[in-house]
Coordinates of C-alpha atoms and ligand atoms in Angstrom, one line a residue:
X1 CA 120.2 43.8 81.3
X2 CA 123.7 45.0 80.0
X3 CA 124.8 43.1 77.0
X4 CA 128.2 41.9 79.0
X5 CA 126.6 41.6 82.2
X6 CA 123.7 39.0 80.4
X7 CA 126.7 37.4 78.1
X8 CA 128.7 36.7 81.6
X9 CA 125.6 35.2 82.8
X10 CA 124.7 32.4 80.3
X11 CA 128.8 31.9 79.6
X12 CA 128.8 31.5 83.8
X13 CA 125.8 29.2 83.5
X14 CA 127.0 26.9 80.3
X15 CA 130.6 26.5 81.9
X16 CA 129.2 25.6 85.5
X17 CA 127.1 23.0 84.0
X18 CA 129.4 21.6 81.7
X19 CA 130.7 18.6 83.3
X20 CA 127.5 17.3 84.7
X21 CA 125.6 17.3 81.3
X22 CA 125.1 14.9 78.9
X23 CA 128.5 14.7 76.3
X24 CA 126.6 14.6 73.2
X25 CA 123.5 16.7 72.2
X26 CA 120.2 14.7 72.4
X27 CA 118.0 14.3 69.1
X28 CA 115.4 17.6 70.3
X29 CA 118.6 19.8 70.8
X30 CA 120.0 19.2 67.4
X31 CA 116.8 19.4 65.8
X32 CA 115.6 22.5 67.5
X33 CA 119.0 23.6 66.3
X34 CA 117.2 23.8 62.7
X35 CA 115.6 27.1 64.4
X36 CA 119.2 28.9 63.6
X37 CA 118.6 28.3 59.5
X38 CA 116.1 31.4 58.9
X39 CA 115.7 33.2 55.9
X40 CA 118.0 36.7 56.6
X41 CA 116.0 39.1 57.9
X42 CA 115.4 42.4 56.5
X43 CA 115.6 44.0 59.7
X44 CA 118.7 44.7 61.6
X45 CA 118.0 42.4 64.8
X46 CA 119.5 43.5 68.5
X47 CA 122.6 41.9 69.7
X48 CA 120.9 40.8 72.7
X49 CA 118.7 38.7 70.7
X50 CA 121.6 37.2 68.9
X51 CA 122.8 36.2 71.9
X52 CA 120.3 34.7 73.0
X53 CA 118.7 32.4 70.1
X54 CA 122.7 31.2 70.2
X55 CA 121.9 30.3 73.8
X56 CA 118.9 28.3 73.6
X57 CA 119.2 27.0 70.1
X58 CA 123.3 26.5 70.0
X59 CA 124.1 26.0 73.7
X60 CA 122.2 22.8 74.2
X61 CA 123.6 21.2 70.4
X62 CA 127.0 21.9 71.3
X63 CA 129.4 18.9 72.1
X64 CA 130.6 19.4 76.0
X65 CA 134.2 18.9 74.7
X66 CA 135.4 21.6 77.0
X67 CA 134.1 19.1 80.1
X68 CA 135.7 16.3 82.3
X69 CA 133.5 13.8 80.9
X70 CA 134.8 14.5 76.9
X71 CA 136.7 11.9 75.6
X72 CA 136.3 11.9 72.0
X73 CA 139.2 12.1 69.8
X74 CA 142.1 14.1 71.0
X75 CA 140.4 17.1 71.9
X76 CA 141.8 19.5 74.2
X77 CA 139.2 21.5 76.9
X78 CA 139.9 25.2 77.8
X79 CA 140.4 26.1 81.0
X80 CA 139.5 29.6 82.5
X81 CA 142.6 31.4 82.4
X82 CA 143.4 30.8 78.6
X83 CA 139.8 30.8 78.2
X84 CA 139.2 34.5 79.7
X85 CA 142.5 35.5 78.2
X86 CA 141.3 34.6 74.7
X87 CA 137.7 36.5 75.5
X88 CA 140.2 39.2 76.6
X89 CA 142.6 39.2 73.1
X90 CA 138.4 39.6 71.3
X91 CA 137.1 42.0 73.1
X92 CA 140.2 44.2 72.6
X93 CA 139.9 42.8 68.7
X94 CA 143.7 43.0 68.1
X95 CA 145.1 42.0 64.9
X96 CA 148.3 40.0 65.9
X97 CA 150.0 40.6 62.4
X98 CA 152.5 43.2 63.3
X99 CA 153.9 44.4 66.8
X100 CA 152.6 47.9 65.8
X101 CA 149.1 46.9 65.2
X102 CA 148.8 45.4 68.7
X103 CA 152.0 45.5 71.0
X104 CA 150.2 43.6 73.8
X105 CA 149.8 40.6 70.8
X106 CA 153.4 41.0 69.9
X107 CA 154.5 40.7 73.3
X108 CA 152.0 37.8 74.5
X109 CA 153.5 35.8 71.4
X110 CA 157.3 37.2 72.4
X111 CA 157.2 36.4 76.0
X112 CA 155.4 32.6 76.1
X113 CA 157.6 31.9 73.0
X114 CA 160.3 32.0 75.6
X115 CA 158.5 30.3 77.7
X116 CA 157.0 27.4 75.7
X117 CA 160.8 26.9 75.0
X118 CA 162.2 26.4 78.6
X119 CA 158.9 24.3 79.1
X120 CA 159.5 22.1 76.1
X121 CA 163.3 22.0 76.4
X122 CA 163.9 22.8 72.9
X123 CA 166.9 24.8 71.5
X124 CA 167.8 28.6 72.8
X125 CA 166.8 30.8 70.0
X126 CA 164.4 28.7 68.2
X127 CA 161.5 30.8 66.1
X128 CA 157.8 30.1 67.6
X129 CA 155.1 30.7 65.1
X130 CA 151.4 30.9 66.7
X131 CA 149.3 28.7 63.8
X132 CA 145.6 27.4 63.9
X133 CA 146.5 23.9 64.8
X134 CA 148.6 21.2 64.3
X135 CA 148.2 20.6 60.5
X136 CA 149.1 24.6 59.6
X137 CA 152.1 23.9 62.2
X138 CA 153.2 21.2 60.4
X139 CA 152.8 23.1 57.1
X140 CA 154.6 26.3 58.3
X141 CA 157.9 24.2 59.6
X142 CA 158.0 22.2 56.5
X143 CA 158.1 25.5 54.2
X144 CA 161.0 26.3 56.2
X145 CA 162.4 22.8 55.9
X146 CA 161.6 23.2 51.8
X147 CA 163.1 26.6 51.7
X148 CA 166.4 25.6 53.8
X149 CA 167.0 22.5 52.0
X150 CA 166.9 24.2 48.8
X151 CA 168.2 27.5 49.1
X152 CA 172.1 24.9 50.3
X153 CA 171.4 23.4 47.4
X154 CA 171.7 26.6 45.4
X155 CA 167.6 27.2 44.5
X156 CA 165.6 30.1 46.5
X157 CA 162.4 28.1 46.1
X158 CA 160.3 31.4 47.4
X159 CA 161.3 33.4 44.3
X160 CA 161.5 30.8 41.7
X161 CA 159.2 28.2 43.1
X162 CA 158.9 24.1 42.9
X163 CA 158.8 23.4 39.1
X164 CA 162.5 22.4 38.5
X165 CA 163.9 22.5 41.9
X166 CA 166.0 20.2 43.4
X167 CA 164.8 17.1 44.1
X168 CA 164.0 16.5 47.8
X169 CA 163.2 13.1 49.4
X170 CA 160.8 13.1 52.2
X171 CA 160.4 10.1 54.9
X172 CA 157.7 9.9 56.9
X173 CA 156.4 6.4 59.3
X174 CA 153.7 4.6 57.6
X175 CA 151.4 5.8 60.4
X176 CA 152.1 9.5 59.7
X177 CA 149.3 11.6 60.8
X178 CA 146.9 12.8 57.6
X179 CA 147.3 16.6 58.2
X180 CA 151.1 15.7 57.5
X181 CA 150.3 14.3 54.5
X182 CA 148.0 17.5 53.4
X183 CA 151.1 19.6 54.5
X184 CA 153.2 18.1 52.2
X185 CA 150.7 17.9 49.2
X186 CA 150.3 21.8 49.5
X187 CA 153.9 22.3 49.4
X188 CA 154.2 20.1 46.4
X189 CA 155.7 17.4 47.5
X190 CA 152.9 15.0 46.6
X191 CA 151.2 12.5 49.0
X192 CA 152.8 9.9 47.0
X193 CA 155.7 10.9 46.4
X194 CA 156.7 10.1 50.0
X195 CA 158.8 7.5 51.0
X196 CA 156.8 5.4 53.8
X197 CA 159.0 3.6 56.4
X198 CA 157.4 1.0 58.3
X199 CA 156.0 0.7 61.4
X200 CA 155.9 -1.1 64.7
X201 CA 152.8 -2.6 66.4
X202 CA 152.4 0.4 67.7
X203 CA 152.6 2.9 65.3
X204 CA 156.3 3.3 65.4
X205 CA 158.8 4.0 62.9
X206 CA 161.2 1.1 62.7
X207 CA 164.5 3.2 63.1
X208 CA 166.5 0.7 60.9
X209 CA 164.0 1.9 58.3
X210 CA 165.8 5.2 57.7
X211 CA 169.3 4.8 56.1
X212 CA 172.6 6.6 57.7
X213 CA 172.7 8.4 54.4
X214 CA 169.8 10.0 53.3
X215 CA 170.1 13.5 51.8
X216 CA 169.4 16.3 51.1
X217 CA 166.3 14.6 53.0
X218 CA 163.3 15.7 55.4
X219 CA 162.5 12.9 57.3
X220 CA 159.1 13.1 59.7
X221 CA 159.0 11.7 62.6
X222 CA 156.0 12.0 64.8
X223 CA 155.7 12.3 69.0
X224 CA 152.9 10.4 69.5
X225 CA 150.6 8.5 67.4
X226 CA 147.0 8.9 67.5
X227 CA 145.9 5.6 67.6
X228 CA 148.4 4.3 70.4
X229 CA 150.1 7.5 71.7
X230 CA 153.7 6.1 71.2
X231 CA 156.3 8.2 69.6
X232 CA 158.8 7.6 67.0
X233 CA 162.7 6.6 68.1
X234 CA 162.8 10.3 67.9
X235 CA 166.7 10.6 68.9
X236 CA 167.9 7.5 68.4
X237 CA 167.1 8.2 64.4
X238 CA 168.3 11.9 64.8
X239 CA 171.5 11.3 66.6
X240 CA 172.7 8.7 63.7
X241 CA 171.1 10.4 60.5
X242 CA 171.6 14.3 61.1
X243 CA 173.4 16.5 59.1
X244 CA 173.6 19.6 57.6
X245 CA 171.8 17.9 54.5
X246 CA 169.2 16.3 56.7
X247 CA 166.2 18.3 58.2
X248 CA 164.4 16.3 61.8
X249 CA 160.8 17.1 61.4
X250 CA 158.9 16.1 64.3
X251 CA 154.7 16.3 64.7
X252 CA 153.9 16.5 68.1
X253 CA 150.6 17.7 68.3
X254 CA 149.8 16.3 71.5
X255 CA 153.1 14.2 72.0
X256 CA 155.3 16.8 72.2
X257 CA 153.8 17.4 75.3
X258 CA 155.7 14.8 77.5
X259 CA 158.8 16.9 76.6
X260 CA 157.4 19.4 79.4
X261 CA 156.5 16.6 81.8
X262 CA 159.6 15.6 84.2
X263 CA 158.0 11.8 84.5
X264 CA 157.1 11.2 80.9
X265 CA 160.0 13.3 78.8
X266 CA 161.9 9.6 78.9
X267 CA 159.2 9.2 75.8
X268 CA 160.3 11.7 73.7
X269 CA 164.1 11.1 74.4
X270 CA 165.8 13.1 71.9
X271 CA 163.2 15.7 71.1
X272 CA 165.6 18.8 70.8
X273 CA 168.1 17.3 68.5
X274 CA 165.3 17.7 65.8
X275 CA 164.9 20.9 63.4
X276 CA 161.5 21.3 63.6
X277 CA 158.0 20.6 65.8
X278 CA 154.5 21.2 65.7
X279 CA 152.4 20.9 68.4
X280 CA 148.7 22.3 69.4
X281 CA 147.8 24.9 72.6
X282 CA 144.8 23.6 71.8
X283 CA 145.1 19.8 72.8
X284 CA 147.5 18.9 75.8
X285 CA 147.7 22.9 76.8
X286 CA 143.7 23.0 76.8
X287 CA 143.7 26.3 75.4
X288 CA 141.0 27.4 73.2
X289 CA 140.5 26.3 69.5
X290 CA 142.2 27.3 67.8
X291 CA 145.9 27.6 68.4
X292 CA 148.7 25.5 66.6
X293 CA 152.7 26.1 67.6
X294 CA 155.2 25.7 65.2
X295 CA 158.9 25.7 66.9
X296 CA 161.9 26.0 63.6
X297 CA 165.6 25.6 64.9
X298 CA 166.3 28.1 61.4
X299 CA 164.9 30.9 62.5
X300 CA 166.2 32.7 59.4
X301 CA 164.5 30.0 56.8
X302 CA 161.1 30.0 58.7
X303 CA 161.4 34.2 58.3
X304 CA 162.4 33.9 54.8
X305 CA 159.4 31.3 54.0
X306 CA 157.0 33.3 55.4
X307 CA 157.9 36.9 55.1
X308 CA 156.0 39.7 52.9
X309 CA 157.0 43.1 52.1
X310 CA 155.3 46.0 51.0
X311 CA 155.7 49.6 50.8
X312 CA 152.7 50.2 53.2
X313 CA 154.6 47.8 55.6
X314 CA 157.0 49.0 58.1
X315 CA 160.6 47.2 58.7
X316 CA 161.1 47.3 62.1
X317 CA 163.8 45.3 63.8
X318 CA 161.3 44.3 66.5
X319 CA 159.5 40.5 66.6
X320 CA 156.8 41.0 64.3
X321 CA 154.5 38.2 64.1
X322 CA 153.3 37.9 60.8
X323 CA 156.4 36.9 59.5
X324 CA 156.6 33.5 61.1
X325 CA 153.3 32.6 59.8
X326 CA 151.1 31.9 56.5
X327 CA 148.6 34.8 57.5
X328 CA 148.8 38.4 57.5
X329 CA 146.0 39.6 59.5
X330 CA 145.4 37.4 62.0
X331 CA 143.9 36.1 65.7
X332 CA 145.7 37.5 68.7
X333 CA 146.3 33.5 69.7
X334 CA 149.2 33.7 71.8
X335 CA 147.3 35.9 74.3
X336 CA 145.3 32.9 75.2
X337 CA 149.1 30.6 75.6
X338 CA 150.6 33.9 77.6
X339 CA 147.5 33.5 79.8
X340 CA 147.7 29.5 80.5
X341 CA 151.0 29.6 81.1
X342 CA 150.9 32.4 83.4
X343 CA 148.3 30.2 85.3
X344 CA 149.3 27.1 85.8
X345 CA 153.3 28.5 86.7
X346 CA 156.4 26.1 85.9
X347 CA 156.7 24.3 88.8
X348 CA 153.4 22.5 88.0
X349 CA 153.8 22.2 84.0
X350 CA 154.1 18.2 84.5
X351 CA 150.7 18.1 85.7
X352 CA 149.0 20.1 83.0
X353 CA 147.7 16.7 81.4
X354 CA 145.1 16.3 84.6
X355 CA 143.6 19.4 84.5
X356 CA 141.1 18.4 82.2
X357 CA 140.0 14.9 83.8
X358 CA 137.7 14.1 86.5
X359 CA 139.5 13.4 90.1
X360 CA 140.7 9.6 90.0
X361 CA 140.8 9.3 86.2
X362 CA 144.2 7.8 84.9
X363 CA 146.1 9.9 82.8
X364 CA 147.4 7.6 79.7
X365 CA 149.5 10.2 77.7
X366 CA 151.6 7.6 75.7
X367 CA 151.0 3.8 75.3
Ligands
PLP401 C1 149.8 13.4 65.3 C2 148.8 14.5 64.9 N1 149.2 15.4 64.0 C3 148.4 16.4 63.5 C4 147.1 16.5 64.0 C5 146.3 17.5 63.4 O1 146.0 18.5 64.4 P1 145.0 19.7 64.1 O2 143.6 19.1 63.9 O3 145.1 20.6 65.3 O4 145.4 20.4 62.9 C6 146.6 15.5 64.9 C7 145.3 15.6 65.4 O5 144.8 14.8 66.2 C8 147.5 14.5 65.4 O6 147.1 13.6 66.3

């Protein structure tokens, strides 16, 4: 049998049996599993055979997180059209790091970017980067926040660095998520260093918590907690404490979400007057892992953080991806977005969060 026609087949097979297996692999699955740890081979062995020892080793061992019946953690699914756009983006193996290198990447990233925008109701001319997930999302829009901050206060931190920069406070809830703590810590602003405001019963920051005049400040805010899915004060905070000194960071992995929901955007009242979100495709959006979003108001700060030039490197005036983000070479990722989107159409964006859920489950986005 062809090599596609036989991959189509067991994908086709796994995917149509997905919701009515078991969740979590069963004790012979993961230990036939063991049969993947062989000594290399000194032979070259045929794809097909690849394929297949994935296939009746792996497929039983894997977690059924892309079915109905997942609900672990907050893990998104992948439905068919981001799924098949994403098989799409490897087969073609485009490297999404500049618009010449793959124009159909540029584009995908260029148009949903638009798109995600509208959806979300955040700011005309905001920069979209396309990240691995939430935590590099929150990384890549606090660079920018570092860089913007400092370079007002007369220090071009991606030339001269942190060591004797301008100090910065950062404010975060004491229930802010751990990948926003790791975020900070590899752009030097220490875990500890932080200043913690407290918290509600439910994981929300008390808004009183946050002083009228902080600055120059990044204060972090956070659309939707992961223990009780409630969201910060987000614009009651950011309506009394913005300023030109004072940078809104919100981290919405699956929170920001609601924005995009005519019912439930009440819950995230006052998203856009913030300066920067993060958010995952790959939770609420259910497209395949992995696929972060970073959204910066400062376009020109995100570019700055994140560009690199060489002579080998053309300067074009066109979109080019890699300069929104940490990586270079990189994932054609916002294929997969281009190709939920394009699916599930505006008009029923509110619904997205049921796609994933068995008919008559409740959907409980936030508490
Ligand atoms: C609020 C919040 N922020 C960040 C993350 C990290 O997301 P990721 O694992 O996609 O990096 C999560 C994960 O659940 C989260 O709930």
């Amino acid at each position: 049998m062809d090599l596609f026609d036989d991959f189509a087949r067991r994908a086709a097979a796994y995917r149509g049996a997905v919701d009515n297996s078991r969740v979590y692999p069963g004790k012979d699955a993961i230990s036939r599993l063991q049969r993947i740890r062989e000594p290399l081979q000194d032979d070259p062995l045929d794809a097909s055979v690849v394929l297949s020892t994935l296939d009746e080793f792996g497929s039983p061992a894997t977690v059924r997180s892309a079915g109905g019946r997942y609900f672990g953690f907050v893990t998104g699914s992948s439905v068919p059209g981001a799924m098949l756009s994403q098989l799409m983006a490897t087969v073609w193996d485009q490297n999404a790091a500049l618009a010449i290198m793959s124009p159909v990447a540029s584009l995908a990233e260029e148009v949903s970017a638009g798109w995600l925008l509208s959806l979300l109701g955040l700011p005309d001319g905001t920069a979209t980067s396309f990240v691995t997930g939430a935590t590099m999302a929150n990384f890549t829009a606090l660079a920018a926040a570092r860089h913007y901050l400092s370079k007002n206060l007369g220090w071009d931190i991606p030339s001269k660095g942190m060591f004797g920069a301008p100090e910065i406070k950062v404010i975060v809830g004491d229930e802010v998520h751990v990948s926003l703590l790791k975020a900070l810590s590899l752009l030097g602003f220490g875990r500890e260093r932080v200043v913690r405001v407290p918290t509600d019963d439910q994981g929300r920051i008390i808004a009183d918590g946050v002083a009228d005049d902080e600055g120059p400040a990044i204060v972090c805010l956070q659309a939707g907690n992961v223990n009780s899915g409630a969201s910060d004060p987000i614009g009651a905070i950011s309506r009394r404490i913005k300023k030109e000194n004072v940078w809104v960071h919100v981290d919405g992995a699956f929170g920001l979400w609601a924005a995009a929901s005519p019912e439930k955007k009440h819950l995230v009242d006052g998203i856009e007057l913030a300066d920067s979100w993060a958010t995952d495709a790959h939770k609420w959006l259910n497209v395949p892992y992995d696929s972060g979003l970073a959204f910066v108001r400062q376009r020109q700060a995100l570019i700055e953080s994140m560009s690199a030039t060489a002579a080998y490197l053309p300067e074009t005036s066109s979109r080019e991806p890699m300069q929104y983000v940490p990586e270079m070479s990189r994932q054609a990722r916002g294929i997969a977005v281009w190709g939920r989107i394009e699916v599930v159409g505006e008009k029923r964006i509110g619904g997205l969060d049921r796609q994933k859920l068995p008919p008559g489950a409740t959907v409980c986005l936030v508490a």
